[in-house]
PDB file of C-alpha atoms in Angstrom:
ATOM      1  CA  UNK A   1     -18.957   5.997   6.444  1.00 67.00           C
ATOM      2  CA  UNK A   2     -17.378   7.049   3.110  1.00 79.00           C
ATOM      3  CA  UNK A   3     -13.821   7.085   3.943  1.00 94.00           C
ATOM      4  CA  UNK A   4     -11.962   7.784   0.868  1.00 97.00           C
ATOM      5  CA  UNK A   5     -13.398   7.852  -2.146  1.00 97.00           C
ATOM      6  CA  UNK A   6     -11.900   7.926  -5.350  1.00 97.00           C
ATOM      7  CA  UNK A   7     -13.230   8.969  -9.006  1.00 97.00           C
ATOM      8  CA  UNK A   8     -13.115   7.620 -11.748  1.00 97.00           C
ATOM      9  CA  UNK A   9     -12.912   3.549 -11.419  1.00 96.00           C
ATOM     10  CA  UNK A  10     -11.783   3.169 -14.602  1.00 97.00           C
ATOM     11  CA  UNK A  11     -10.570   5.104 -17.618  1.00 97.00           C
ATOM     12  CA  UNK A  12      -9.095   4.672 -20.981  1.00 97.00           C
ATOM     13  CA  UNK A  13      -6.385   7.387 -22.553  1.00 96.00           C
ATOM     14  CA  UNK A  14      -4.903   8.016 -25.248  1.00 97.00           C
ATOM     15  CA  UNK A  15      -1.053   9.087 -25.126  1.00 97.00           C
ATOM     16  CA  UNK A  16      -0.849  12.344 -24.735  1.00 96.00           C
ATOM     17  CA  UNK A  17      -3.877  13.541 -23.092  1.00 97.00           C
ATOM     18  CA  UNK A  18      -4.168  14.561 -19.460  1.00 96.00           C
ATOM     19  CA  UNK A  19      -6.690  13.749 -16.810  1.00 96.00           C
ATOM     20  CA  UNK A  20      -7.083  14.380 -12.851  1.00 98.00           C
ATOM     21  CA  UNK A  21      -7.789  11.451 -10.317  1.00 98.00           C
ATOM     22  CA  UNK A  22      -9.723  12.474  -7.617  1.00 98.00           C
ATOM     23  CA  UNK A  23      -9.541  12.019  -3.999  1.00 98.00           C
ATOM     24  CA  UNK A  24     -11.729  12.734  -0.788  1.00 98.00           C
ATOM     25  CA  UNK A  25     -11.618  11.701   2.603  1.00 97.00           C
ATOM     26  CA  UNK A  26     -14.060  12.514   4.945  1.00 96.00           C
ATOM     27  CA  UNK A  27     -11.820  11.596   8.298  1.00 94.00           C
ATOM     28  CA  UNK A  28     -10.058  14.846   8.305  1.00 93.00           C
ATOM     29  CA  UNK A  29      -6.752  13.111   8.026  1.00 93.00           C
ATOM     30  CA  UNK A  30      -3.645  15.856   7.480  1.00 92.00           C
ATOM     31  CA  UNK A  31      -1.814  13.087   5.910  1.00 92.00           C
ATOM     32  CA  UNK A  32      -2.634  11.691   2.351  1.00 94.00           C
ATOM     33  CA  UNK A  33      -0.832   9.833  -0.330  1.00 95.00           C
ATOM     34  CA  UNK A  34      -1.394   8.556  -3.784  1.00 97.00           C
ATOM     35  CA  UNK A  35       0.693   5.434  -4.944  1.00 97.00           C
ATOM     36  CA  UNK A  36       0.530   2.999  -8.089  1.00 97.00           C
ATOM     37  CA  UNK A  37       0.363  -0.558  -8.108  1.00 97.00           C
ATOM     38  CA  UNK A  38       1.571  -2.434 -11.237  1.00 94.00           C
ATOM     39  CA  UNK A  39       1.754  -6.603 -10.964  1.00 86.00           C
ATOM     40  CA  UNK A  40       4.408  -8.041  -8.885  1.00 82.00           C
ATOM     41  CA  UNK A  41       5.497  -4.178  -7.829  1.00 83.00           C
ATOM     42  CA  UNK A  42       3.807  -3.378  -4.883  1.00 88.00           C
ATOM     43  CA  UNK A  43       2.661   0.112  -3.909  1.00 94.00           C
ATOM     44  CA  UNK A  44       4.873   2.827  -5.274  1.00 94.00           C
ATOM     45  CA  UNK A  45       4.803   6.404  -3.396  1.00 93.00           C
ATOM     46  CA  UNK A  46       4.216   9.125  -6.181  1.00 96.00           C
ATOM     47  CA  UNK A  47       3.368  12.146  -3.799  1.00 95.00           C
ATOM     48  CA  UNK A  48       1.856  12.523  -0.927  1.00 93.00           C
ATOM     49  CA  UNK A  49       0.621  15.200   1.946  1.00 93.00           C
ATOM     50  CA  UNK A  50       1.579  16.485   5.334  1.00 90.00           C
ATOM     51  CA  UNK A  51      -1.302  18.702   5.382  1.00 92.00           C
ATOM     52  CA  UNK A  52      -3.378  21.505   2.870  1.00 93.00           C
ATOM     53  CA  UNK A  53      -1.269  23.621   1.187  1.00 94.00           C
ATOM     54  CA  UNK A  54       1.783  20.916   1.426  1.00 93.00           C
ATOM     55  CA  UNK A  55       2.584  18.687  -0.722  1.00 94.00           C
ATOM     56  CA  UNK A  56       6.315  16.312  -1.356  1.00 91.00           C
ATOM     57  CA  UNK A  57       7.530  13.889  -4.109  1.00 93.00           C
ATOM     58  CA  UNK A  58       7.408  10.415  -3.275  1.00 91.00           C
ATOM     59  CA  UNK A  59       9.364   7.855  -5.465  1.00 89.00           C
ATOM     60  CA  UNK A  60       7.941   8.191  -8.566  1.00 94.00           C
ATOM     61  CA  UNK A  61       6.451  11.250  -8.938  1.00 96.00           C
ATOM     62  CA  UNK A  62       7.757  12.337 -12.612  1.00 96.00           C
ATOM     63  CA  UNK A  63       4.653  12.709 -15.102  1.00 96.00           C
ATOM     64  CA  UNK A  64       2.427  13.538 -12.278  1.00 97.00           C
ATOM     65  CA  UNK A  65       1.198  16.671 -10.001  1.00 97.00           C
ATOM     66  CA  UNK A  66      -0.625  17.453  -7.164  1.00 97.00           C
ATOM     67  CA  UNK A  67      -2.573  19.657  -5.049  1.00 95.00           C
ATOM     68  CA  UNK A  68      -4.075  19.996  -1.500  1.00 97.00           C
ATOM     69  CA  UNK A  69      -5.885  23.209  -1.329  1.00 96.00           C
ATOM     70  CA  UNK A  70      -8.364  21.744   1.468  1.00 96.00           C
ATOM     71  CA  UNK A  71      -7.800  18.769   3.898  1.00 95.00           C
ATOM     72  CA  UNK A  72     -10.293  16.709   1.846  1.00 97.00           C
ATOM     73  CA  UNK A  73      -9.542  16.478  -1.537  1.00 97.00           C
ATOM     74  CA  UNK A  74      -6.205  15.522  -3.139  1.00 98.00           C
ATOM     75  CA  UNK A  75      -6.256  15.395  -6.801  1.00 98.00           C
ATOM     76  CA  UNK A  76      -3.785  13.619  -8.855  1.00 98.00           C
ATOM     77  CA  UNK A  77      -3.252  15.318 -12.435  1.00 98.00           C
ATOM     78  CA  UNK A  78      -1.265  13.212 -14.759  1.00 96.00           C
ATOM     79  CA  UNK A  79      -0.605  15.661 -17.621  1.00 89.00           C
ATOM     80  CA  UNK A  80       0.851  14.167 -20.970  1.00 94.00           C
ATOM     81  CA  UNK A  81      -0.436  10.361 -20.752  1.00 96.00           C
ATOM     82  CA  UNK A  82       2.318   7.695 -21.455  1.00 96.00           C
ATOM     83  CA  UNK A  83       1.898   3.994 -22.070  1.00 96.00           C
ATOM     84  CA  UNK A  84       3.837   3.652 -18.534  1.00 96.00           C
ATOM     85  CA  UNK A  85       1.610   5.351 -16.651  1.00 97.00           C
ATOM     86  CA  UNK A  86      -0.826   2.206 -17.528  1.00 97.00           C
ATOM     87  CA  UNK A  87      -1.467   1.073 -13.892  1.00 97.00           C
ATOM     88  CA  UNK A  88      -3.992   0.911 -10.377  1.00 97.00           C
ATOM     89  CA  UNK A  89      -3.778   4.504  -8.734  1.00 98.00           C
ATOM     90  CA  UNK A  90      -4.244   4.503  -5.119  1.00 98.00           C
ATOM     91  CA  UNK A  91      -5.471   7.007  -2.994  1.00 97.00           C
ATOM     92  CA  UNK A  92      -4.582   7.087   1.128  1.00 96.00           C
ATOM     93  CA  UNK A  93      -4.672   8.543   3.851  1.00 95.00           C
ATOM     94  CA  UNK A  94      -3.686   8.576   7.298  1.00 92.00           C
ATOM     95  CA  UNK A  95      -3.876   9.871  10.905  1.00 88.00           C
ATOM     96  CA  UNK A  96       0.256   9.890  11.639  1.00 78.00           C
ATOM     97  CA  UNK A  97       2.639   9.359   9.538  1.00 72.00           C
ATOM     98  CA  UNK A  98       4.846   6.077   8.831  1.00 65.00           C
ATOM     99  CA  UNK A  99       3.299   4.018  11.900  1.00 68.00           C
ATOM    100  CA  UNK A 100      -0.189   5.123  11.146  1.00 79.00           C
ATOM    101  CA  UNK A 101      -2.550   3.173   9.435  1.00 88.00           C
ATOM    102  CA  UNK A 102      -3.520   3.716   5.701  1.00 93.00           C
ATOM    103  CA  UNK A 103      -6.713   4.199   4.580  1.00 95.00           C
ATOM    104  CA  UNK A 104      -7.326   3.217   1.064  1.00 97.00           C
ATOM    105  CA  UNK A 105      -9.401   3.981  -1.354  1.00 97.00           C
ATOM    106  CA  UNK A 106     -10.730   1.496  -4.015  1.00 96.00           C
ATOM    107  CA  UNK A 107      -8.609   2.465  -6.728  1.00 97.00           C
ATOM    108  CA  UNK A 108      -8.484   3.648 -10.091  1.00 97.00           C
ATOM    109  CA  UNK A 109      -7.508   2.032 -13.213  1.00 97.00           C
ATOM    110  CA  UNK A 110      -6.318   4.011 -15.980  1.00 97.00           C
ATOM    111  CA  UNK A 111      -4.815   2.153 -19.321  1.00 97.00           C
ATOM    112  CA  UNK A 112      -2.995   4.555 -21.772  1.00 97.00           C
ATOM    113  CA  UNK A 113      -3.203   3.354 -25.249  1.00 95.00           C
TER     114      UNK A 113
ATOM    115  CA  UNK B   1      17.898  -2.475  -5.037  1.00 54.00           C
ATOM    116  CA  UNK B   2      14.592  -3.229  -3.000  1.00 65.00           C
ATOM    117  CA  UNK B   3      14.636  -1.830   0.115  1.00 80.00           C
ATOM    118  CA  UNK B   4      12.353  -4.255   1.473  1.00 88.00           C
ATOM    119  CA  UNK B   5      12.200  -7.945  -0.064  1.00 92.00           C
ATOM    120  CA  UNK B   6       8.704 -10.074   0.565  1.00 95.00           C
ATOM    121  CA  UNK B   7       8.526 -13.712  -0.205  1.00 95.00           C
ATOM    122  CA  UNK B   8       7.124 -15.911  -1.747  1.00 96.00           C
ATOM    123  CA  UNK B   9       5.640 -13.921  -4.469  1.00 95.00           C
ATOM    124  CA  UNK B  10       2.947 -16.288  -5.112  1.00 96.00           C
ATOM    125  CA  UNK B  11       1.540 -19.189  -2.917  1.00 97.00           C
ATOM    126  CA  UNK B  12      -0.906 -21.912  -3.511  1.00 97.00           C
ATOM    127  CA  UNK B  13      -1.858 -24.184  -1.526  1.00 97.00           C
ATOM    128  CA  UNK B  14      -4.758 -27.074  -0.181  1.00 98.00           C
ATOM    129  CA  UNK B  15      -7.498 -25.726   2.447  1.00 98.00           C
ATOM    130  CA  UNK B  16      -6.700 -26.868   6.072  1.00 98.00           C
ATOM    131  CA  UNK B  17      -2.635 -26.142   5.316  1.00 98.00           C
ATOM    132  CA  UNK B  18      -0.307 -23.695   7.023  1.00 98.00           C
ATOM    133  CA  UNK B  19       2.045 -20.778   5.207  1.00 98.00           C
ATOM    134  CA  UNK B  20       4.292 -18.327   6.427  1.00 98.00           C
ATOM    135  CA  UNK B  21       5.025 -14.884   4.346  1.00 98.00           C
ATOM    136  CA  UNK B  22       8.203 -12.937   5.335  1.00 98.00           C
ATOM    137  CA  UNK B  23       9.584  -9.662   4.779  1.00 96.00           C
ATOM    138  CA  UNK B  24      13.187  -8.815   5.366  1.00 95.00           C
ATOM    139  CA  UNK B  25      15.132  -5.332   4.554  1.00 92.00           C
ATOM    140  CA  UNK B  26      19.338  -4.938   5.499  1.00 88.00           C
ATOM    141  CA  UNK B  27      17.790  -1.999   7.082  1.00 87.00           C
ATOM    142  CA  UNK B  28      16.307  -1.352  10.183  1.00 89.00           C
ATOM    143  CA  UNK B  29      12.507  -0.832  10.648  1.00 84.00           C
ATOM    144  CA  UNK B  30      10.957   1.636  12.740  1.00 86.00           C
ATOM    145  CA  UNK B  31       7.578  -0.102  12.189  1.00 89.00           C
ATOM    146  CA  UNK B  32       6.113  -2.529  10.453  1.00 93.00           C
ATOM    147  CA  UNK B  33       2.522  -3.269   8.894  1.00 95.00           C
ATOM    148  CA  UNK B  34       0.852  -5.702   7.144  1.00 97.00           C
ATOM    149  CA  UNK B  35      -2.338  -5.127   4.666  1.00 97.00           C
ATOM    150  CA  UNK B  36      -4.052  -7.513   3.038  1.00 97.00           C
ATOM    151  CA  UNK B  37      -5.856  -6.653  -0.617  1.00 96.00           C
ATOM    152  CA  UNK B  38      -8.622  -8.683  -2.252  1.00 94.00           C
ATOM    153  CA  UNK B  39      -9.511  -7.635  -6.177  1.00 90.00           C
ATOM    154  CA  UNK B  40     -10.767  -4.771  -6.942  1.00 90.00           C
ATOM    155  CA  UNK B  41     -10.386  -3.115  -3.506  1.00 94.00           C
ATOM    156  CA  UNK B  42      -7.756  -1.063  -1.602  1.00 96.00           C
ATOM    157  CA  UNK B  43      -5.195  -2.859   1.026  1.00 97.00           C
ATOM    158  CA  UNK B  44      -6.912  -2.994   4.894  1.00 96.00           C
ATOM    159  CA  UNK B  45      -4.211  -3.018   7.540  1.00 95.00           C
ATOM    160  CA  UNK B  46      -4.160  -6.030   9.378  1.00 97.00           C
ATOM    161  CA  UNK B  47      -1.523  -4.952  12.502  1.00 96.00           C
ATOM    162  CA  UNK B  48       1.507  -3.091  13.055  1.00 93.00           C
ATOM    163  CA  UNK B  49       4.572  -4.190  14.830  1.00 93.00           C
ATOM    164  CA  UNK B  50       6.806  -1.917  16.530  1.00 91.00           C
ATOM    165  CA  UNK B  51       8.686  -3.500  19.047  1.00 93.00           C
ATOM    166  CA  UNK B  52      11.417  -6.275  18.641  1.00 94.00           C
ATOM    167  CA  UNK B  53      10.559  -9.527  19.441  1.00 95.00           C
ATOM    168  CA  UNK B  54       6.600  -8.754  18.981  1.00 96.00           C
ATOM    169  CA  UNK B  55       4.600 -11.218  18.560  1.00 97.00           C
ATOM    170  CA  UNK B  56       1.009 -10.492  17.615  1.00 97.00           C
ATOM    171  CA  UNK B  57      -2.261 -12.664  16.870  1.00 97.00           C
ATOM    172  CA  UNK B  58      -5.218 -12.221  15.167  1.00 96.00           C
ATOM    173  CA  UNK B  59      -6.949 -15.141  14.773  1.00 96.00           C
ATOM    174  CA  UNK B  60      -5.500 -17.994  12.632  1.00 97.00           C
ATOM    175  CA  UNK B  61      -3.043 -15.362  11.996  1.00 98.00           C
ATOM    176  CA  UNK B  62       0.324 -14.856  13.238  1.00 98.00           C
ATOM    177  CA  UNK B  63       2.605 -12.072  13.437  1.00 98.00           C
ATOM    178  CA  UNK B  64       5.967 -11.611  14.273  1.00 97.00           C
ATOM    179  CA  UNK B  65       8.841  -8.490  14.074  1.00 96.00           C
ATOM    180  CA  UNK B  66      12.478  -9.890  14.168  1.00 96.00           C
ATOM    181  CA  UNK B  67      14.456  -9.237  17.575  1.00 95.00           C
ATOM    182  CA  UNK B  68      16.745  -7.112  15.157  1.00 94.00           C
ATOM    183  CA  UNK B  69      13.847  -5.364  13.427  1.00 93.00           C
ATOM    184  CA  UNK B  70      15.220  -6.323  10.157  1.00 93.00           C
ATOM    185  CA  UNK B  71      12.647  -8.686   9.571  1.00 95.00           C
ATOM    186  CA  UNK B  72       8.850  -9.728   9.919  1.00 97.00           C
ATOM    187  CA  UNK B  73       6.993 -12.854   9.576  1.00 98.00           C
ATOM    188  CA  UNK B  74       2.943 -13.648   8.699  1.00 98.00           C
ATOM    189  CA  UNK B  75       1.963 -17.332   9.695  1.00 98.00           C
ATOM    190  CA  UNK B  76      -1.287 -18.618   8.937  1.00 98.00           C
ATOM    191  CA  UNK B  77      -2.603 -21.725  10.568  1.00 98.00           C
ATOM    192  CA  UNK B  78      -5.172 -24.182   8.872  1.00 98.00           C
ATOM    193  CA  UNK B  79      -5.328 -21.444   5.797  1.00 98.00           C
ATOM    194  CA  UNK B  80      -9.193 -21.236   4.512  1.00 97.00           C
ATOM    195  CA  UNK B  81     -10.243 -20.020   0.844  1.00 96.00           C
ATOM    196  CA  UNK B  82     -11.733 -16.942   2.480  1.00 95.00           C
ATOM    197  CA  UNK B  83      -7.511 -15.979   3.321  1.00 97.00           C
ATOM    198  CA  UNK B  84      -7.063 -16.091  -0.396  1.00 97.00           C
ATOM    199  CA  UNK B  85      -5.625 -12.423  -1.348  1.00 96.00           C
ATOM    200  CA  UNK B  86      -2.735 -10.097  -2.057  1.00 97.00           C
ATOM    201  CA  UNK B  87      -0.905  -9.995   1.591  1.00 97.00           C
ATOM    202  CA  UNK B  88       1.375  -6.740   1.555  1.00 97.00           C
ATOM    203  CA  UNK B  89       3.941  -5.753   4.002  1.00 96.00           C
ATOM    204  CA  UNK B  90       5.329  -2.204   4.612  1.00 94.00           C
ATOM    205  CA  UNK B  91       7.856  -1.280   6.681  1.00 90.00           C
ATOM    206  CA  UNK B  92       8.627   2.389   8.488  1.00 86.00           C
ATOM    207  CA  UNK B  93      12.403   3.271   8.344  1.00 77.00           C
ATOM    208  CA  UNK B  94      14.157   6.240  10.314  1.00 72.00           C
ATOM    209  CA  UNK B  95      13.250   9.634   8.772  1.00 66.00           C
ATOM    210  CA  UNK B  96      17.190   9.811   7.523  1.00 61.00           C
ATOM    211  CA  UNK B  97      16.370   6.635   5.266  1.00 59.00           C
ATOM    212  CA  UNK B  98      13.561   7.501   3.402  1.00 59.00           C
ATOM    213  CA  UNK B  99      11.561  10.653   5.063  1.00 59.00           C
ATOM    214  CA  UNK B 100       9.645   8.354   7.784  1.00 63.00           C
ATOM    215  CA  UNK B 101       7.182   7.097   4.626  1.00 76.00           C
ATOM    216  CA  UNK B 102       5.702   3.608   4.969  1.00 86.00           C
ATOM    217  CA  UNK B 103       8.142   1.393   1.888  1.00 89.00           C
ATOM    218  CA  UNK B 104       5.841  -1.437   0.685  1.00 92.00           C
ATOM    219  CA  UNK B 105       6.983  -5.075  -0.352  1.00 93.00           C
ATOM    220  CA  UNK B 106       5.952  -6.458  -3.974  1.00 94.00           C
ATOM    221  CA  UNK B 107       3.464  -8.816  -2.413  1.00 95.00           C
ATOM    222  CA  UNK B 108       2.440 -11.896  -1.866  1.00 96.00           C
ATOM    223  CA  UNK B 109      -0.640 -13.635  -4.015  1.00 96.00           C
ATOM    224  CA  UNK B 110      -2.350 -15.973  -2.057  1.00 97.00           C
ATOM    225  CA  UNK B 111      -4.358 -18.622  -3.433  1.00 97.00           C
ATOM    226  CA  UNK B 112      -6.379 -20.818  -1.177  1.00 97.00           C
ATOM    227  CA  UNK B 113      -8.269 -23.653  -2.572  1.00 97.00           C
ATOM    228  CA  UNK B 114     -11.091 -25.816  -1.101  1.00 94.00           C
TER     229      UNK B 114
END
């Protein structure tokens, strides 16, 4: 089972450019998320998903966008690189909301130089 | 302001020895979950508490949700190198707080050594 499954593993910017992080999930959750992880910081909410076509800020959403045109795939576009946005990306998702569990997805680390 | 405060951050300790991890918000939880993370790999959810007063076991593990629901525990008896990992908590708090979305602690690192 793939679960969610997110592309690429790594990747290297430069400031200023833009890339998309990809997500799929294959357990036709309504509910998906994509957070950050920096050291000692925990997971940080930057948007997530109620269901296609829906899509909320989470905490830290500025210097990112989103889209959920299916129920599968929620891609993360980060749009002018910054040195901040040097961090783990996270992909999730989930079967109910707040007391369901989260699915994860390996991760993706992106460095902005 | 952290909504949700985990401690220690980082823990090392000798095979065979016990820990305990806790999580504690001024807030009241709906829910609460705990995920553990090893490098290189998402968190896997390890339980969730909902009721006060829950206690919950999973092994070596121990887990338990304050009476209050302010707070949450993780005890781990007779800790093995195979525990050693990034233990996460995340608590639920009522949609009014912060839009029912799971808020996640800073972590605590884990090391276990033989």
């Amino acid at each position: 089972n793939a679960g969610v499954t997110q592309t690429p593993k790594f990747r290297i910017l430069k400031i200023g450019q833009s890339m998309t992080l990809q997500c799929a999930q294959d357990m036709n959750h309504n509910y998906m998320y994509w957070y950050r992880q920096d050291p000692g910081m925990g997971l940080k909410l930057i948007y997530y998903s109620v269901g296609a076509g829906i899509t909320d800020k989470g905490e830290v959403p500025n210097g990112y966008n989103v889209s959920r045109s299916t129920t599968e795939d929620f891609p993360l576009r980060l749009e002018l690189a910054a040195p901040s946005q040097t961090s783990v990306y996270f992909c999730a998702s989930s079967f109910r909301e707040s007391t369901g569990e989260l699915f994860f997805g390996e991760g993706s680390r992106l460095t902005v130089l | 302001t952290q909504l949700l405060e985990q401690s220690p951050q980082f823990l090392s300790i000798q095979e065979g020895e016990n820990l305990t991890v806790y999580c504690n918000s001024s807030s009241v939880f709906s829910s609460l979950q705990w995920y553990r993370q090893e490098p290189g790999e998402g968190p896997v959810l390890l339980v969730t508490v909902v009721t006060g007063g829950e206690v919950k076991k999973l092994k070596r593990l121990t887990f338990q949700f304050g009476d209050a629901r302010k707070d949450s525990s993780l005890h781990i008896t007779a800790a093995q190198p195979g525990d050693t990992g990034l233990y996460l908590c995340a608590g639920a708090f009522p949609p009014q707080e912060y839009g029912n979305k799971l808020v996640f602690g800073a972590g605590t690192i884990l090391r276990v050594k033989s």
